[in-house]
């Protein structure tokens, strides 16, 4: 496994691989890797000749300075995990490689129809930043397959839209959410949870399971209200609990309105913001 920090070095290596007709799988991450990331790496190594993992904490997608500063970083530990699971290249660039002076990396793409709900209003500019960095990374790596987690439902939906709208020939593969034993979705931010709050964080998973169980029985707005209430315990502050159409990300009013239905939520546990989701109907649309 090689760790490369410069676009030009990665280019040199990947040019040869492409010339040899070998396939490239790409896993973009912000590091502080856990088993969720590992599942994407494993899938990529199964499906491609070569796997590239990028580790870059992208400032343009952070709308909260504090979150950017506190984001955990540990390249050495990440590298040993990636080596163990068969990753071939780590691309760990500095910002001057991703956003060099004089290069216009803004993406001219209207994503407003996919950002009006959920994370969009709560994190202004976030998805524009995600689109910008993923497009730049795709331009650099030019992979056959791109691996992203279901954990960030709105994110992969927007990236999938970008791939189609810009006619980018990379195929998106979405991998299931990897959870801790109690159901909490794995996240790099989980290390920041206090030991007092951590035992209560499985409430999020429980609220999503509740929504799935009640989908046939209760009105959607009742499910959302009850799920939200269940998340309002001491030191927890749910931002939203929305049941949406998985294709359009627009609210679903009646169960009969959509074939692909997903419940998405964001909850502050102390000063850590956690997101999670569960497909309530139409699992076939994601895999
Ligand atoms: P991040 O480093 O948080 O930007 O995440 C990099 C990729 O890993 C994204 O595509 C995430 O959706 C995915 N990911 C993060 N957490 C999980 C998880 N618990 N299970 C599966 N994929 C995940």
PDB file of N, CA and C in Angstrom, residues 70 182 184 187-202 233-236 267-274:
ATOM      1  N   UNK A  70     -12.706  20.177  15.592  1.00  0.00           N
ATOM      2  CA  UNK A  70     -12.725  19.000  16.481  1.00  0.00           C
ATOM      3  C   UNK A  70     -12.748  17.679  15.716  1.00  0.00           C
ATOM      4  N   UNK A 182     -25.199  -2.062  19.995  1.00  0.00           N
ATOM      5  CA  UNK A 182     -26.491  -1.572  20.502  1.00  0.00           C
ATOM      6  C   UNK A 182     -27.312  -0.862  19.425  1.00  0.00           C
ATOM      7  N   UNK A 184     -26.263   1.844  17.493  1.00  0.00           N
ATOM      8  CA  UNK A 184     -25.777   3.180  17.090  1.00  0.00           C
ATOM      9  C   UNK A 184     -24.957   3.055  15.801  1.00  0.00           C
ATOM     10  N   UNK A 187     -19.725   6.098  13.446  1.00  0.00           N
ATOM     11  CA  UNK A 187     -19.389   7.410  12.911  1.00  0.00           C
ATOM     12  C   UNK A 187     -18.073   7.861  13.526  1.00  0.00           C
ATOM     13  N   UNK A 188     -17.307   8.621  12.751  1.00  0.00           N
ATOM     14  CA  UNK A 188     -16.040   9.140  13.279  1.00  0.00           C
ATOM     15  C   UNK A 188     -16.298  10.060  14.467  1.00  0.00           C
ATOM     16  N   UNK A 189     -17.487  10.646  14.508  1.00  0.00           N
ATOM     17  CA  UNK A 189     -17.799  11.586  15.604  1.00  0.00           C
ATOM     18  C   UNK A 189     -18.159  10.865  16.909  1.00  0.00           C
ATOM     19  N   UNK A 190     -18.412   9.541  16.841  1.00  0.00           N
ATOM     20  CA  UNK A 190     -18.837   8.833  18.063  1.00  0.00           C
ATOM     21  C   UNK A 190     -17.788   8.889  19.172  1.00  0.00           C
ATOM     22  N   UNK A 191     -16.509   9.012  18.799  1.00  0.00           N
ATOM     23  CA  UNK A 191     -15.453   9.059  19.830  1.00  0.00           C
ATOM     24  C   UNK A 191     -15.612  10.296  20.716  1.00  0.00           C
ATOM     25  N   UNK A 192     -16.354  11.275  20.226  1.00  0.00           N
ATOM     26  CA  UNK A 192     -16.526  12.504  21.013  1.00  0.00           C
ATOM     27  C   UNK A 192     -17.718  12.431  21.974  1.00  0.00           C
ATOM     28  N   UNK A 193     -18.474  11.330  21.913  1.00  0.00           N
ATOM     29  CA  UNK A 193     -19.644  11.216  22.807  1.00  0.00           C
ATOM     30  C   UNK A 193     -19.193  10.979  24.248  1.00  0.00           C
ATOM     31  N   UNK A 194     -19.832  11.666  25.178  1.00  0.00           N
ATOM     32  CA  UNK A 194     -19.433  11.482  26.579  1.00  0.00           C
ATOM     33  C   UNK A 194     -19.916  10.117  27.070  1.00  0.00           C
ATOM     34  N   UNK A 195     -19.220   9.585  28.072  1.00  0.00           N
ATOM     35  CA  UNK A 195     -19.606   8.255  28.561  1.00  0.00           C
ATOM     36  C   UNK A 195     -20.981   8.306  29.227  1.00  0.00           C
ATOM     37  N   UNK A 196     -21.408   9.489  29.628  1.00  0.00           N
ATOM     38  CA  UNK A 196     -22.749   9.601  30.225  1.00  0.00           C
ATOM     39  C   UNK A 196     -23.835   9.509  29.141  1.00  0.00           C
ATOM     40  N   UNK A 197     -23.562  10.070  27.990  1.00  0.00           N
ATOM     41  CA  UNK A 197     -24.585  10.081  26.930  1.00  0.00           C
ATOM     42  C   UNK A 197     -24.561   8.830  26.061  1.00  0.00           C
ATOM     43  N   UNK A 198     -23.361   8.245  25.908  1.00  0.00           N
ATOM     44  CA  UNK A 198     -23.224   7.117  24.969  1.00  0.00           C
ATOM     45  C   UNK A 198     -24.263   6.004  25.164  1.00  0.00           C
ATOM     46  N   UNK A 199     -24.539   5.579  26.425  1.00  0.00           N
ATOM     47  CA  UNK A 199     -25.503   4.484  26.590  1.00  0.00           C
ATOM     48  C   UNK A 199     -26.912   4.815  26.083  1.00  0.00           C
ATOM     49  N   UNK A 200     -27.227   6.113  25.930  1.00  0.00           N
ATOM     50  CA  UNK A 200     -28.579   6.487  25.492  1.00  0.00           C
ATOM     51  C   UNK A 200     -28.687   6.645  23.977  1.00  0.00           C
ATOM     52  N   UNK A 201     -27.540   6.555  23.296  1.00  0.00           N
ATOM     53  CA  UNK A 201     -27.542   6.871  21.855  1.00  0.00           C
ATOM     54  C   UNK A 201     -28.252   5.824  20.999  1.00  0.00           C
ATOM     55  N   UNK A 202     -28.475   4.631  21.569  1.00  0.00           N
ATOM     56  CA  UNK A 202     -29.207   3.632  20.785  1.00  0.00           C
ATOM     57  C   UNK A 202     -30.683   4.006  20.600  1.00  0.00           C
ATOM     58  N   UNK A 233     -34.850  13.457  25.109  1.00  0.00           N
ATOM     59  CA  UNK A 233     -34.508  13.172  26.495  1.00  0.00           C
ATOM     60  C   UNK A 233     -33.418  14.160  26.918  1.00  0.00           C
ATOM     61  N   UNK A 234     -33.060  14.109  28.184  1.00  0.00           N
ATOM     62  CA  UNK A 234     -32.096  15.092  28.700  1.00  0.00           C
ATOM     63  C   UNK A 234     -30.782  15.093  27.894  1.00  0.00           C
ATOM     64  N   UNK A 235     -30.341  16.270  27.520  1.00  0.00           N
ATOM     65  CA  UNK A 235     -29.105  16.467  26.750  1.00  0.00           C
ATOM     66  C   UNK A 235     -29.158  15.988  25.298  1.00  0.00           C
ATOM     67  N   UNK A 236     -30.328  15.542  24.857  1.00  0.00           N
ATOM     68  CA  UNK A 236     -30.499  15.179  23.453  1.00  0.00           C
ATOM     69  C   UNK A 236     -31.402  16.221  22.797  1.00  0.00           C
ATOM     70  N   UNK A 267     -29.713  14.127  15.268  1.00  0.00           N
ATOM     71  CA  UNK A 267     -29.912  14.362  16.698  1.00  0.00           C
ATOM     72  C   UNK A 267     -28.617  14.892  17.308  1.00  0.00           C
ATOM     73  N   UNK A 268     -28.736  15.936  18.095  1.00  0.00           N
ATOM     74  CA  UNK A 268     -27.584  16.388  18.878  1.00  0.00           C
ATOM     75  C   UNK A 268     -27.564  15.589  20.169  1.00  0.00           C
ATOM     76  N   UNK A 269     -26.461  14.893  20.416  1.00  0.00           N
ATOM     77  CA  UNK A 269     -26.269  14.233  21.713  1.00  0.00           C
ATOM     78  C   UNK A 269     -25.180  15.049  22.405  1.00  0.00           C
ATOM     79  N   UNK A 270     -25.585  15.923  23.307  1.00  0.00           N
ATOM     80  CA  UNK A 270     -24.630  16.900  23.845  1.00  0.00           C
ATOM     81  C   UNK A 270     -24.187  17.799  22.709  1.00  0.00           C
ATOM     82  N   UNK A 271     -22.859  17.898  22.486  1.00  0.00           N
ATOM     83  CA  UNK A 271     -22.389  18.758  21.388  1.00  0.00           C
ATOM     84  C   UNK A 271     -21.952  17.951  20.163  1.00  0.00           C
ATOM     85  N   UNK A 272     -22.444  16.718  20.080  1.00  0.00           N
ATOM     86  CA  UNK A 272     -22.108  15.882  18.926  1.00  0.00           C
ATOM     87  C   UNK A 272     -23.372  15.659  18.093  1.00  0.00           C
ATOM     88  N   UNK A 273     -23.249  15.943  16.807  1.00  0.00           N
ATOM     89  CA  UNK A 273     -24.413  15.801  15.934  1.00  0.00           C
ATOM     90  C   UNK A 273     -24.352  14.439  15.239  1.00  0.00           C
ATOM     91  N   UNK A 274     -25.412  13.637  15.440  1.00  0.00           N
ATOM     92  CA  UNK A 274     -25.445  12.281  14.879  1.00  0.00           C
ATOM     93  C   UNK A 274     -26.542  12.196  13.827  1.00  0.00           C
TER      94      UNK A 274
END
